[in-house]
CSV table of N, CA and C in Angstrom, one decimal:
chain,number,residue,atom,x,y,z
R,1,MET,N,1.1,-12.6,-1.7
R,1,MET,CA,0.7,-12.7,-3.2
R,1,MET,C,1.7,-13.1,-4.0
R,2,GLY,N,2.8,-14.0,-3.4
R,2,GLY,CA,3.9,-14.5,-4.3
R,2,GLY,C,4.9,-13.4,-4.6
R,3,PRO,N,5.0,-13.0,-5.7
R,3,PRO,CA,6.0,-12.0,-6.3
R,3,PRO,C,5.7,-10.5,-6.0
R,4,TYR,N,4.6,-10.4,-5.3
R,4,TYR,CA,4.3,-9.1,-5.0
R,4,TYR,C,3.5,-8.8,-3.8
R,5,PRO,N,3.7,-7.7,-3.0
R,5,PRO,CA,3.0,-7.7,-1.7
R,5,PRO,C,1.7,-7.2,-1.8
R,6,ALA,N,0.7,-7.6,-0.8
R,6,ALA,CA,-0.6,-7.0,-0.6
R,6,ALA,C,-0.9,-7.0,0.8
R,7,ALA,N,-1.6,-5.8,1.4
R,7,ALA,CA,-1.7,-5.7,2.6
R,7,ALA,C,-3.1,-5.3,2.8
R,8,VAL,N,-3.8,-5.9,4.0
R,8,VAL,CA,-5.2,-5.5,4.3
R,8,VAL,C,-5.0,-5.1,5.7
R,9,PRO,N,-5.9,-4.0,6.1
R,9,PRO,CA,-5.9,-3.5,7.4
R,9,PRO,C,-6.4,-4.6,8.4
R,10,SER,N,-5.8,-4.7,9.5
R,10,SER,CA,-6.2,-5.7,10.4
R,10,SER,C,-7.3,-5.3,11.5
R,11,GLY,N,-7.0,-3.9,11.7
R,11,GLY,CA,-7.8,-3.3,12.8
R,11,GLY,C,-7.2,-3.5,14.2
R,12,GLU,N,-6.0,-4.1,14.1
R,12,GLU,CA,-5.2,-4.2,15.4
R,12,GLU,C,-4.2,-3.1,15.6
R,13,ALA,N,-4.1,-2.5,16.6
R,13,ALA,CA,-3.3,-1.4,16.9
R,13,ALA,C,-1.7,-2.0,17.0
R,14,GLU,N,-1.6,-3.2,17.4
R,14,GLU,CA,-0.1,-3.5,17.5
R,14,GLU,C,0.3,-4.1,16.3
R,15,ASP,N,-0.4,-4.3,15.3
R,15,ASP,CA,0.1,-4.8,13.9
R,15,ASP,C,0.7,-3.6,13.2
R,16,ARG,N,1.8,-4.0,12.5
R,16,ARG,CA,2.5,-3.0,11.7
R,16,ARG,C,2.9,-3.7,10.2
R,17,ILE,N,3.1,-2.8,9.2
R,17,ILE,CA,3.5,-3.1,8.0
R,17,ILE,C,4.8,-2.2,7.7
R,18,VAL,N,5.9,-3.0,7.5
R,18,VAL,CA,7.1,-2.3,7.0
R,18,VAL,C,6.9,-1.8,5.5
R,19,GLY,N,7.4,-0.6,5.3
R,19,GLY,CA,7.1,-0.1,3.9
R,19,GLY,C,8.0,1.2,3.8
R,20,GLU,N,7.9,1.8,2.7
R,20,GLU,CA,8.7,2.9,2.2
R,20,GLU,C,7.8,4.2,2.3
R,21,LEU,N,8.3,5.2,2.7
R,21,LEU,CA,7.6,6.5,2.8
R,21,LEU,C,8.3,7.6,1.9
R,22,PHE,N,7.6,8.0,0.9
R,22,PHE,CA,8.1,9.1,0.0
R,22,PHE,C,7.5,10.4,0.0
R,23,LEU,N,8.1,11.4,0.0
R,23,LEU,CA,7.7,12.8,-0.2
R,23,LEU,C,7.5,13.1,-1.6
R,24,LEU,N,6.2,13.4,-1.8
R,24,LEU,CA,5.8,13.9,-3.3
R,24,LEU,C,6.1,15.4,-3.6
R,25,ASP,N,6.6,15.6,-4.7
R,25,ASP,CA,6.7,17.0,-5.0
R,25,ASP,C,5.3,17.5,-5.3
R,26,PRO,N,5.1,18.7,-4.5
R,26,PRO,CA,3.7,19.3,-4.5
R,26,PRO,C,3.1,19.6,-5.8
R,27,GLY,N,4.2,20.1,-6.6
R,27,GLY,CA,3.8,20.6,-7.9
R,27,GLY,C,3.5,19.4,-9.0
R,28,ARG,N,3.9,18.2,-8.6
R,28,ARG,CA,3.3,17.1,-9.4
R,28,ARG,C,2.8,15.9,-8.7
R,29,ALA,N,2.3,16.3,-7.4
R,29,ALA,CA,1.7,15.1,-6.6
R,29,ALA,C,0.5,14.6,-7.3
R,30,ALA,N,-0.6,15.3,-7.7
R,30,ALA,CA,-1.7,14.8,-8.5
R,30,ALA,C,-1.3,13.8,-9.7
R,31,GLU,N,-0.2,14.3,-10.4
R,31,GLU,CA,0.1,13.4,-11.5
R,31,GLU,C,0.7,12.3,-11.1
R,32,THR,N,1.6,12.3,-10.1
R,32,THR,CA,2.3,11.1,-9.5
R,32,THR,C,1.3,10.2,-8.9
R,33,LEU,N,0.1,10.6,-8.3
R,33,LEU,CA,-0.8,9.8,-7.7
R,33,LEU,C,-1.7,9.0,-8.8
R,34,ARG,N,-1.9,9.8,-9.9
R,34,ARG,CA,-2.6,9.2,-11.0
R,34,ARG,C,-1.7,8.0,-11.6
R,35,GLU,N,-0.5,8.4,-11.8
R,35,GLU,CA,0.4,7.2,-12.2
R,35,GLU,C,0.6,6.0,-11.4
R,36,LEU,N,0.6,6.3,-10.1
R,36,LEU,CA,0.7,5.3,-9.0
R,36,LEU,C,-0.7,4.4,-9.1
R,37,ASP,N,-1.7,5.1,-9.3
R,37,ASP,CA,-2.9,4.5,-9.2
R,37,ASP,C,-3.2,3.6,-10.4
R,38,ALA,N,-2.6,4.0,-11.5
R,38,ALA,CA,-2.7,3.3,-12.8
R,38,ALA,C,-1.9,2.0,-12.6
R,39,TYR,N,-0.7,2.2,-12.0
R,39,TYR,CA,0.3,1.1,-11.7
R,39,TYR,C,-0.5,-0.1,-11.0
R,40,GLU,N,-1.1,0.5,-9.8
R,40,GLU,CA,-1.7,-0.3,-8.7
R,40,GLU,C,-3.0,-1.0,-9.1
R,41,GLY,N,-3.6,-0.5,-10.3
R,41,GLY,CA,-4.9,-1.0,-10.7
R,41,GLY,C,-6.1,-0.3,-10.0
R,42,CYS,N,-6.1,0.9,-9.5
R,42,CYS,CA,-7.2,1.6,-8.7
R,42,CYS,C,-8.2,2.0,-9.7
R,43,PRO,N,-9.4,1.9,-9.1
R,43,PRO,CA,-10.6,2.3,-10.1
R,43,PRO,C,-10.4,3.7,-10.6
R,44,ASP,N,-10.2,4.6,-10.0
R,44,ASP,CA,-10.0,5.9,-10.4
R,44,ASP,C,-9.2,6.2,-11.7
R,45,ALA,N,-8.3,5.4,-11.9
R,45,ALA,CA,-7.2,5.4,-13.0
R,45,ALA,C,-7.6,4.4,-14.0
R,46,VAL,N,-8.2,3.3,-13.8
R,46,VAL,CA,-8.3,2.3,-14.8
R,46,VAL,C,-9.8,1.9,-15.0
R,47,SER,N,-10.4,2.6,-16.0
R,47,SER,CA,-11.9,2.4,-16.3
R,47,SER,C,-12.2,0.9,-16.8
R,48,GLY,N,-13.2,0.3,-16.2
R,48,GLY,CA,-13.6,-1.0,-16.5
R,48,GLY,C,-12.8,-2.0,-15.7
R,49,HIS,N,-12.1,-1.8,-14.8
R,49,HIS,CA,-11.2,-2.7,-14.2
R,49,HIS,C,-11.9,-3.0,-12.7
R,50,GLU,N,-12.9,-3.8,-12.7
R,50,GLU,CA,-13.7,-4.0,-11.5
R,50,GLU,C,-13.4,-5.4,-11.2
R,51,PRO,N,-13.5,-5.9,-10.0
R,51,PRO,CA,-12.9,-5.0,-8.9
R,51,PRO,C,-11.5,-4.6,-9.0
R,52,ALA,N,-11.2,-3.5,-8.4
R,52,ALA,CA,-9.9,-3.0,-8.5
R,52,ALA,C,-9.0,-3.8,-7.6
R,53,LEU,N,-7.7,-4.0,-8.1
R,53,LEU,CA,-6.9,-4.8,-7.2
R,53,LEU,C,-6.6,-4.2,-5.9
R,54,TYR,N,-6.4,-2.8,-5.9
R,54,TYR,CA,-6.0,-2.0,-4.8
R,54,TYR,C,-6.9,-0.8,-4.6
R,55,VAL,N,-7.1,-0.3,-3.6
R,55,VAL,CA,-7.7,1.0,-3.3
R,55,VAL,C,-6.7,1.9,-2.6
R,56,ARG,N,-6.7,3.1,-2.8
R,56,ARG,CA,-5.9,4.1,-2.1
R,56,ARG,C,-6.7,4.8,-1.0
R,57,ALA,N,-6.0,4.8,0.1
R,57,ALA,CA,-6.6,5.4,1.3
R,57,ALA,C,-5.6,6.4,2.0
R,58,ARG,N,-6.1,7.4,2.6
R,58,ARG,CA,-5.3,8.3,3.4
R,58,ARG,C,-5.2,7.5,4.9
R,59,GLU,N,-4.0,7.5,5.2
R,59,GLU,CA,-3.6,6.8,6.6
R,59,GLU,C,-2.6,7.6,7.3
R,60,VAL,N,-2.5,7.4,8.6
R,60,VAL,CA,-1.2,8.1,9.3
R,60,VAL,C,-0.4,6.9,9.6
R,61,VAL,N,0.8,7.0,9.1
R,61,VAL,CA,2.1,6.1,9.2
R,61,VAL,C,2.9,6.6,10.1
R,62,HIS,N,3.8,5.8,10.7
R,62,HIS,CA,5.0,6.3,11.6
R,62,HIS,C,6.3,5.8,10.8
R,63,ASP,N,7.1,6.7,11.0
R,63,ASP,CA,8.5,6.2,10.4
R,63,ASP,C,9.4,5.5,11.6
R,64,ALA,N,10.6,5.4,11.1
R,64,ALA,CA,11.5,4.4,12.0
R,64,ALA,C,11.6,4.9,13.4
R,65,VAL,N,11.7,6.2,13.6
R,65,VAL,CA,11.8,6.7,15.0
R,65,VAL,C,10.4,7.1,15.5
R,66,GLY,N,9.2,6.8,15.0
R,66,GLY,CA,7.9,6.8,15.6
R,66,GLY,C,7.1,8.1,15.2
R,67,THR,N,7.7,9.1,14.4
R,67,THR,CA,7.0,10.3,13.9
R,67,THR,C,5.9,10.0,13.1
R,68,ALA,N,4.6,10.4,13.3
R,68,ALA,CA,3.4,10.2,12.6
R,68,ALA,C,3.6,11.1,11.4
R,69,HIS,N,3.0,10.5,10.2
R,69,HIS,CA,2.9,11.3,8.9
R,69,HIS,C,1.7,10.8,8.2
R,70,PRO,N,0.9,11.9,7.7
R,70,PRO,CA,-0.1,11.5,6.7
R,70,PRO,C,0.3,11.0,5.4
R,71,ALA,N,-0.2,9.8,5.0
R,71,ALA,CA,0.3,9.2,3.8
R,71,ALA,C,-0.8,8.5,3.1
R,72,TRP,N,-0.6,8.2,1.8
R,72,TRP,CA,-1.4,7.5,1.1
R,72,TRP,C,-0.9,5.9,1.1
R,73,VAL,N,-1.8,5.1,1.2
R,73,VAL,CA,-1.7,3.7,1.4
R,73,VAL,C,-2.5,3.0,0.3
R,74,TRP,N,-2.0,2.0,-0.4
R,74,TRP,CA,-2.7,1.2,-1.3
R,74,TRP,C,-3.1,-0.2,-0.7
R,75,TRP,N,-4.2,-0.3,-0.3
R,75,TRP,CA,-4.7,-1.5,0.4
R,75,TRP,C,-5.3,-2.5,-0.7
R,76,TRP,N,-4.9,-3.7,-0.4
R,76,TRP,CA,-5.5,-4.9,-1.3
R,76,TRP,C,-7.0,-4.8,-1.1
R,77,ASN,N,-7.6,-4.9,-2.3
R,77,ASN,CA,-9.1,-4.7,-2.3
R,77,ASN,C,-9.9,-6.0,-2.3
R,78,ARG,N,-9.3,-7.1,-1.7
R,78,ARG,CA,-9.8,-8.2,-1.6
R,78,ARG,C,-9.7,-8.8,-0.1
R,79,GLY,N,-10.3,-9.8,0.5
R,79,GLY,CA,-10.1,-10.3,1.6
R,79,GLY,C,-8.7,-10.9,1.6
R,80,PRO,N,-8.2,-11.3,2.6
R,80,PRO,CA,-6.9,-12.0,2.9
R,80,PRO,C,-7.1,-13.6,2.3
R,81,GLY,N,-8.2,-14.0,2.4
R,81,GLY,CA,-8.5,-15.5,2.1
R,81,GLY,C,-7.5,-16.4,2.8
R,82,ASP,N,-6.8,-17.2,2.1
R,82,ASP,CA,-5.9,-18.2,2.7
R,82,ASP,C,-4.4,-17.6,2.5
R,83,LEU,N,-4.2,-16.4,2.2
R,83,LEU,CA,-2.8,-15.9,2.0
R,83,LEU,C,-2.2,-15.9,3.5
R,84,PRO,N,-1.0,-16.2,3.6
R,84,PRO,CA,-0.2,-16.2,4.7
R,84,PRO,C,-0.1,-14.8,5.6
R,85,ARG,N,-0.3,-14.7,6.8
R,85,ARG,CA,-0.1,-13.6,7.6
R,85,ARG,C,1.5,-13.5,7.8
R,86,ILE,N,1.9,-12.3,7.6
R,86,ILE,CA,3.3,-12.1,7.7
R,86,ILE,C,3.5,-11.4,9.1
R,87,GLY,N,3.9,-12.2,10.3
R,87,GLY,CA,3.6,-11.6,11.6
R,87,GLY,C,4.6,-10.5,11.7
R,88,SER,N,5.9,-10.5,11.0
R,88,SER,CA,6.8,-9.3,11.2
R,88,SER,C,6.3,-8.0,10.4
R,89,GLY,N,5.4,-8.1,9.6
R,89,GLY,CA,5.0,-7.2,8.7
R,89,GLY,C,6.0,-6.7,7.7
R,90,ASP,N,7.0,-7.5,7.4
R,90,ASP,CA,8.1,-7.2,6.6
R,90,ASP,C,8.1,-8.1,5.4
R,91,TRP,N,7.4,-7.8,4.4
R,91,TRP,CA,7.3,-8.7,3.2
R,91,TRP,C,8.7,-9.1,2.6
R,92,ILE,N,9.6,-8.0,2.4
R,92,ILE,CA,10.8,-8.3,1.8
R,92,ILE,C,11.7,-9.2,2.7
R,93,ARG,N,11.7,-9.1,4.0
R,93,ARG,CA,12.3,-10.1,4.8
R,93,ARG,C,11.6,-11.5,4.7
R,94,HIS,N,10.4,-11.4,4.7
R,94,HIS,CA,9.7,-12.6,4.5
R,94,HIS,C,9.8,-13.4,3.2
R,95,ARG,N,10.2,-12.8,2.2
R,95,ARG,CA,10.5,-13.3,1.0
R,95,ARG,C,12.1,-13.7,0.9
R,96,GLY,N,12.8,-13.3,1.8
R,96,GLY,CA,14.1,-13.7,1.8
R,96,GLY,C,15.1,-12.6,1.3
R,97,GLY,N,14.4,-11.4,1.1
R,97,GLY,CA,15.3,-10.3,0.4
R,97,GLY,C,16.0,-9.4,1.4
């Protein structure tokens, strides 16, 4: 997506996306998720913003050593179209960062 990343699930088990995993403060988790939804343009947080740019979904992700964690992922809410596929799954490296 140029200056910002967008990910769509591929359905392929061997595909991966490099990202960041954060632990939310349980006392502020709902508030934090509302703020992140608003930032990402999710429909629950932004009324009248249809179709939403991203949708939040519960997924199982793996850390660098392979441990599985339940996590929220914000998926791009449109098809990939002609956007380039990043084979490494690492958008920052792809952008030269």
